[in-house]
PDB file of C-alpha atoms and ligand atoms in Angstrom:
ATOM      1  CA  UNK A   1       0.000   0.000   0.000  1.00 59.00           C
ATOM      2  CA  UNK A   2       1.233   3.447  -0.820  1.00 64.00           C
ATOM      3  CA  UNK A   3       1.642   5.297   2.460  1.00 75.00           C
ATOM      4  CA  UNK A   4       3.506   8.327   1.132  1.00 85.00           C
ATOM      5  CA  UNK A   5       1.776  11.503   2.248  1.00 93.00           C
ATOM      6  CA  UNK A   6       2.733  15.060   1.400  1.00 95.00           C
ATOM      7  CA  UNK A   7       1.904  18.437   2.844  1.00 97.00           C
ATOM      8  CA  UNK A   8       1.551  21.309   0.389  1.00 98.00           C
ATOM      9  CA  UNK A   9       2.044  25.061   0.686  1.00 98.00           C
ATOM     10  CA  UNK A  10       1.478  27.795  -1.901  1.00 98.00           C
ATOM     11  CA  UNK A  11       3.223  31.163  -1.985  1.00 98.00           C
ATOM     12  CA  UNK A  12       3.079  34.352  -4.027  1.00 98.00           C
ATOM     13  CA  UNK A  13       5.753  36.901  -4.926  1.00 98.00           C
ATOM     14  CA  UNK A  14       5.742  40.168  -6.819  1.00 98.00           C
ATOM     15  CA  UNK A  15       8.458  42.615  -7.866  1.00 98.00           C
ATOM     16  CA  UNK A  16       8.990  45.705  -9.992  1.00 97.00           C
ATOM     17  CA  UNK A  17      12.157  47.515 -11.090  1.00 97.00           C
ATOM     18  CA  UNK A  18      12.870  50.649 -13.077  1.00 97.00           C
ATOM     19  CA  UNK A  19      14.369  50.419 -16.598  1.00 98.00           C
ATOM     20  CA  UNK A  20      17.577  52.446 -16.989  1.00 97.00           C
ATOM     21  CA  UNK A  21      19.868  52.953 -19.992  1.00 97.00           C
ATOM     22  CA  UNK A  22      23.244  51.239 -20.030  1.00 94.00           C
ATOM     23  CA  UNK A  23      22.324  48.213 -17.913  1.00 95.00           C
ATOM     24  CA  UNK A  24      21.976  44.603 -19.093  1.00 96.00           C
ATOM     25  CA  UNK A  25      18.395  43.296 -18.954  1.00 97.00           C
ATOM     26  CA  UNK A  26      18.087  40.005 -17.033  1.00 97.00           C
ATOM     27  CA  UNK A  27      14.716  38.237 -16.883  1.00 98.00           C
ATOM     28  CA  UNK A  28      14.146  34.703 -15.650  1.00 98.00           C
ATOM     29  CA  UNK A  29      17.895  34.126 -15.599  1.00 98.00           C
ATOM     30  CA  UNK A  30      18.444  34.969 -19.270  1.00 98.00           C
ATOM     31  CA  UNK A  31      19.869  38.097 -20.850  1.00 97.00           C
ATOM     32  CA  UNK A  32      17.296  39.900 -22.993  1.00 97.00           C
ATOM     33  CA  UNK A  33      18.603  42.061 -25.843  1.00 95.00           C
ATOM     34  CA  UNK A  34      17.434  45.634 -25.082  1.00 96.00           C
ATOM     35  CA  UNK A  35      19.074  49.048 -24.726  1.00 96.00           C
ATOM     36  CA  UNK A  36      17.957  49.384 -21.115  1.00 97.00           C
ATOM     37  CA  UNK A  37      18.157  47.149 -18.036  1.00 96.00           C
ATOM     38  CA  UNK A  38      16.628  47.011 -14.563  1.00 96.00           C
ATOM     39  CA  UNK A  39      18.042  49.156 -11.777  1.00 94.00           C
ATOM     40  CA  UNK A  40      18.453  47.293  -8.482  1.00 92.00           C
ATOM     41  CA  UNK A  41      20.965  46.415  -5.796  1.00 90.00           C
ATOM     42  CA  UNK A  42      21.363  43.017  -7.495  1.00 91.00           C
ATOM     43  CA  UNK A  43      21.123  42.356 -11.262  1.00 94.00           C
ATOM     44  CA  UNK A  44      17.432  43.409 -11.092  1.00 96.00           C
ATOM     45  CA  UNK A  45      15.929  40.162 -12.409  1.00 97.00           C
ATOM     46  CA  UNK A  46      12.310  40.839 -11.353  1.00 98.00           C
ATOM     47  CA  UNK A  47      11.159  37.397 -12.503  1.00 98.00           C
ATOM     48  CA  UNK A  48      13.602  35.535 -10.268  1.00 98.00           C
ATOM     49  CA  UNK A  49      12.956  37.996  -7.418  1.00 98.00           C
ATOM     50  CA  UNK A  50       9.203  37.330  -7.569  1.00 98.00           C
ATOM     51  CA  UNK A  51       9.950  33.601  -7.745  1.00 98.00           C
ATOM     52  CA  UNK A  52      12.233  33.711  -4.682  1.00 98.00           C
ATOM     53  CA  UNK A  53       9.596  35.564  -2.658  1.00 98.00           C
ATOM     54  CA  UNK A  54       6.972  33.013  -3.694  1.00 98.00           C
ATOM     55  CA  UNK A  55       9.217  30.120  -2.606  1.00 98.00           C
ATOM     56  CA  UNK A  56      10.116  31.735   0.719  1.00 98.00           C
ATOM     57  CA  UNK A  57       6.474  32.686   1.232  1.00 98.00           C
ATOM     58  CA  UNK A  58       5.258  29.142   0.627  1.00 98.00           C
ATOM     59  CA  UNK A  59       7.846  27.801   3.078  1.00 98.00           C
ATOM     60  CA  UNK A  60       6.875  30.437   5.670  1.00 98.00           C
ATOM     61  CA  UNK A  61      10.441  31.754   5.650  1.00 98.00           C
ATOM     62  CA  UNK A  62       9.958  35.478   5.165  1.00 96.00           C
ATOM     63  CA  UNK A  63      11.162  37.244   2.003  1.00 97.00           C
ATOM     64  CA  UNK A  64      14.268  38.034  -0.052  1.00 95.00           C
ATOM     65  CA  UNK A  65      14.673  41.425   1.647  1.00 93.00           C
ATOM     66  CA  UNK A  66      15.297  39.573   4.912  1.00 94.00           C
ATOM     67  CA  UNK A  67      17.592  37.004   3.320  1.00 94.00           C
ATOM     68  CA  UNK A  68      19.550  39.369   1.058  1.00 92.00           C
ATOM     69  CA  UNK A  69      19.243  42.916   2.534  1.00 88.00           C
ATOM     70  CA  UNK A  70      19.915  45.652  -0.048  1.00 86.00           C
ATOM     71  CA  UNK A  71      21.909  47.485   2.636  1.00 88.00           C
ATOM     72  CA  UNK A  72      24.507  44.695   2.503  1.00 87.00           C
ATOM     73  CA  UNK A  73      27.259  45.452  -0.051  1.00 88.00           C
ATOM     74  CA  UNK A  74      27.775  41.690  -0.411  1.00 87.00           C
ATOM     75  CA  UNK A  75      24.693  41.489  -2.690  1.00 85.00           C
ATOM     76  CA  UNK A  76      25.578  44.475  -4.894  1.00 86.00           C
ATOM     77  CA  UNK A  77      25.304  43.411  -8.532  1.00 85.00           C
ATOM     78  CA  UNK A  78      24.536  39.851  -7.391  1.00 90.00           C
ATOM     79  CA  UNK A  79      23.513  37.273  -9.995  1.00 95.00           C
ATOM     80  CA  UNK A  80      19.876  36.487  -9.124  1.00 96.00           C
ATOM     81  CA  UNK A  81      20.377  32.903 -10.291  1.00 97.00           C
ATOM     82  CA  UNK A  82      22.869  32.419  -7.442  1.00 97.00           C
ATOM     83  CA  UNK A  83      20.447  34.128  -5.022  1.00 96.00           C
ATOM     84  CA  UNK A  84      17.702  31.714  -6.143  1.00 98.00           C
ATOM     85  CA  UNK A  85      19.971  28.713  -5.561  1.00 98.00           C
ATOM     86  CA  UNK A  86      20.562  30.051  -2.021  1.00 97.00           C
ATOM     87  CA  UNK A  87      16.794  30.247  -1.449  1.00 98.00           C
ATOM     88  CA  UNK A  88      16.350  26.676  -2.713  1.00 98.00           C
ATOM     89  CA  UNK A  89      19.104  25.460  -0.421  1.00 98.00           C
ATOM     90  CA  UNK A  90      17.376  27.144   2.525  1.00 98.00           C
ATOM     91  CA  UNK A  91      13.947  25.591   1.886  1.00 98.00           C
ATOM     92  CA  UNK A  92      15.469  22.184   1.066  1.00 98.00           C
ATOM     93  CA  UNK A  93      16.869  22.095   4.612  1.00 97.00           C
ATOM     94  CA  UNK A  94      13.220  21.950   5.700  1.00 97.00           C
ATOM     95  CA  UNK A  95      12.660  19.219   3.043  1.00 97.00           C
ATOM     96  CA  UNK A  96      10.534  21.424   0.757  1.00 98.00           C
ATOM     97  CA  UNK A  97      10.580  20.775  -2.979  1.00 98.00           C
ATOM     98  CA  UNK A  98       9.023  22.857  -5.746  1.00 98.00           C
ATOM     99  CA  UNK A  99       6.055  21.194  -7.463  1.00 98.00           C
ATOM    100  CA  UNK A 100       5.318  23.908 -10.028  1.00 98.00           C
ATOM    101  CA  UNK A 101       5.411  27.628 -10.653  1.00 98.00           C
ATOM    102  CA  UNK A 102       3.242  29.951 -12.707  1.00 98.00           C
ATOM    103  CA  UNK A 103       4.578  33.405 -13.501  1.00 98.00           C
ATOM    104  CA  UNK A 104       3.491  36.589 -15.247  1.00 98.00           C
ATOM    105  CA  UNK A 105       5.957  39.181 -16.507  1.00 98.00           C
ATOM    106  CA  UNK A 106       4.492  42.600 -17.277  1.00 98.00           C
ATOM    107  CA  UNK A 107       6.468  44.622 -19.798  1.00 98.00           C
ATOM    108  CA  UNK A 108       5.367  46.984 -22.571  1.00 97.00           C
ATOM    109  CA  UNK A 109       9.013  47.266 -23.668  1.00 95.00           C
ATOM    110  CA  UNK A 110      10.666  45.121 -24.837  1.00 96.00           C
ATOM    111  CA  UNK A 111       8.151  42.613 -26.167  1.00 94.00           C
ATOM    112  CA  UNK A 112       8.812  39.290 -24.424  1.00 95.00           C
ATOM    113  CA  UNK A 113       6.439  36.891 -26.186  1.00 92.00           C
ATOM    114  CA  UNK A 114       9.191  35.172 -28.184  1.00 95.00           C
ATOM    115  CA  UNK A 115      11.369  34.670 -25.068  1.00 96.00           C
ATOM    116  CA  UNK A 116       8.880  32.816 -22.888  1.00 96.00           C
ATOM    117  CA  UNK A 117      10.239  29.374 -23.854  1.00 96.00           C
ATOM    118  CA  UNK A 118      13.808  30.402 -23.106  1.00 97.00           C
ATOM    119  CA  UNK A 119      12.781  31.808 -19.713  1.00 98.00           C
ATOM    120  CA  UNK A 120      10.855  28.601 -18.933  1.00 98.00           C
ATOM    121  CA  UNK A 121      13.893  26.465 -19.769  1.00 98.00           C
ATOM    122  CA  UNK A 122      16.157  28.641 -17.667  1.00 98.00           C
ATOM    123  CA  UNK A 123      13.809  28.588 -14.653  1.00 98.00           C
ATOM    124  CA  UNK A 124      13.110  24.839 -14.922  1.00 98.00           C
ATOM    125  CA  UNK A 125      16.889  24.271 -14.949  1.00 98.00           C
ATOM    126  CA  UNK A 126      17.458  26.471 -11.893  1.00 98.00           C
ATOM    127  CA  UNK A 127      14.603  24.822  -9.966  1.00 98.00           C
ATOM    128  CA  UNK A 128      15.649  21.378 -11.248  1.00 98.00           C
ATOM    129  CA  UNK A 129      12.051  20.511 -12.208  1.00 98.00           C
ATOM    130  CA  UNK A 130      10.325  19.521 -15.461  1.00 98.00           C
ATOM    131  CA  UNK A 131       9.936  22.107 -18.209  1.00 97.00           C
ATOM    132  CA  UNK A 132       6.166  21.385 -18.053  1.00 98.00           C
ATOM    133  CA  UNK A 133       6.056  22.403 -14.378  1.00 98.00           C
ATOM    134  CA  UNK A 134       7.074  25.974 -15.212  1.00 98.00           C
ATOM    135  CA  UNK A 135       4.727  28.430 -16.890  1.00 98.00           C
ATOM    136  CA  UNK A 136       5.727  31.939 -17.971  1.00 98.00           C
ATOM    137  CA  UNK A 137       3.186  34.417 -19.274  1.00 97.00           C
ATOM    138  CA  UNK A 138       4.109  37.779 -20.774  1.00 97.00           C
ATOM    139  CA  UNK A 139       1.645  40.659 -20.748  1.00 97.00           C
ATOM    140  CA  UNK A 140       1.659  44.351 -21.503  1.00 96.00           C
ATOM    141  CA  UNK A 141      -0.004  46.988 -19.344  1.00 97.00           C
ATOM    142  CA  UNK A 142      -1.681  48.576 -22.365  1.00 96.00           C
ATOM    143  CA  UNK A 143       0.156  51.898 -22.118  1.00 95.00           C
ATOM    144  CA  UNK A 144      -1.068  52.490 -18.572  1.00 96.00           C
ATOM    145  CA  UNK A 145       1.117  53.180 -15.468  1.00 96.00           C
ATOM    146  CA  UNK A 146       4.930  52.947 -15.235  1.00 97.00           C
ATOM    147  CA  UNK A 147       5.094  49.504 -16.853  1.00 97.00           C
ATOM    148  CA  UNK A 148       2.755  50.600 -19.631  1.00 97.00           C
ATOM    149  CA  UNK A 149       4.901  53.645 -20.325  1.00 97.00           C
ATOM    150  CA  UNK A 150       7.998  51.469 -20.667  1.00 96.00           C
ATOM    151  CA  UNK A 151       9.606  52.823 -17.483  1.00 98.00           C
ATOM    152  CA  UNK A 152       9.575  49.574 -15.516  1.00 98.00           C
ATOM    153  CA  UNK A 153       9.099  45.803 -15.666  1.00 98.00           C
ATOM    154  CA  UNK A 154       7.056  43.887 -13.081  1.00 98.00           C
ATOM    155  CA  UNK A 155       6.573  40.205 -12.307  1.00 98.00           C
ATOM    156  CA  UNK A 156       4.313  37.963 -10.242  1.00 98.00           C
ATOM    157  CA  UNK A 157       5.016  34.346  -9.317  1.00 98.00           C
ATOM    158  CA  UNK A 158       2.950  31.635  -7.717  1.00 98.00           C
ATOM    159  CA  UNK A 159       4.703  28.557  -6.348  1.00 98.00           C
ATOM    160  CA  UNK A 160       3.519  25.260  -4.900  1.00 98.00           C
ATOM    161  CA  UNK A 161       5.851  23.421  -2.530  1.00 98.00           C
ATOM    162  CA  UNK A 162       5.485  19.966  -1.060  1.00 98.00           C
ATOM    163  CA  UNK A 163       7.285  17.818   1.489  1.00 97.00           C
ATOM    164  CA  UNK A 164       6.796  14.308   2.710  1.00 94.00           C
ATOM    165  CA  UNK A 165       5.076  13.973   6.034  1.00 90.00           C
ATOM    166  CA  UNK A 166       7.339  12.008   8.317  1.00 76.00           C
ATOM    167  CA  UNK A 167       6.333   9.220  10.622  1.00 68.00           C
ATOM    168  CA  UNK A 168       2.998   8.330   9.084  1.00 61.00           C
ATOM    169  CA  UNK A 169       2.076   4.680   9.402  1.00 59.00           C
ATOM    170  CA  UNK A 170       0.410   2.908   6.556  1.00 53.00           C
ATOM    171  CA  UNK A 171      -3.341   3.094   6.867  1.00 51.00           C
ATOM    172  CA  UNK A 172      -5.078  -0.264   6.693  1.00 49.00           C
TER     173      UNK A 172
HETATM  174 MG1   MG B   1      13.740  43.042  -6.846  1.00 75.41          MG
END
């Protein structure tokens, strides 16, 4: 009899950063060709930042601001892929694993539709889960607000975590 039981937790994360000339644009762990990039203490990858907050949120472990304070020079210019691996290491210590993630990137500039597959592959690789367990949606804000005016890029991530419940006896 299959006596494996899991507990599940969902978490949500959001982020927004300002687009500035002369910076590389990193989204979902890939470099996007564009003449502006996102201003932040780290490399400004809003997609991975939203994802990290969703993972930490699901695990009940706070947020990335607590884990990687932007007052700490250690994280200046940090590669968000490395920050994400640190988050995964932290939640894995509590036996959590990522089941799936669904993400939305909001950008009026540049257009991201053709890069969704590349972002999915990158994120699936970082999370070490199936390509099919990662979904990336790209939307525009229809010319409204800072994102709509091409001044910023925002992202939202939802994550489901699971871990095996220890010590359960087989039910008969
Ligand atoms: Mg951020």
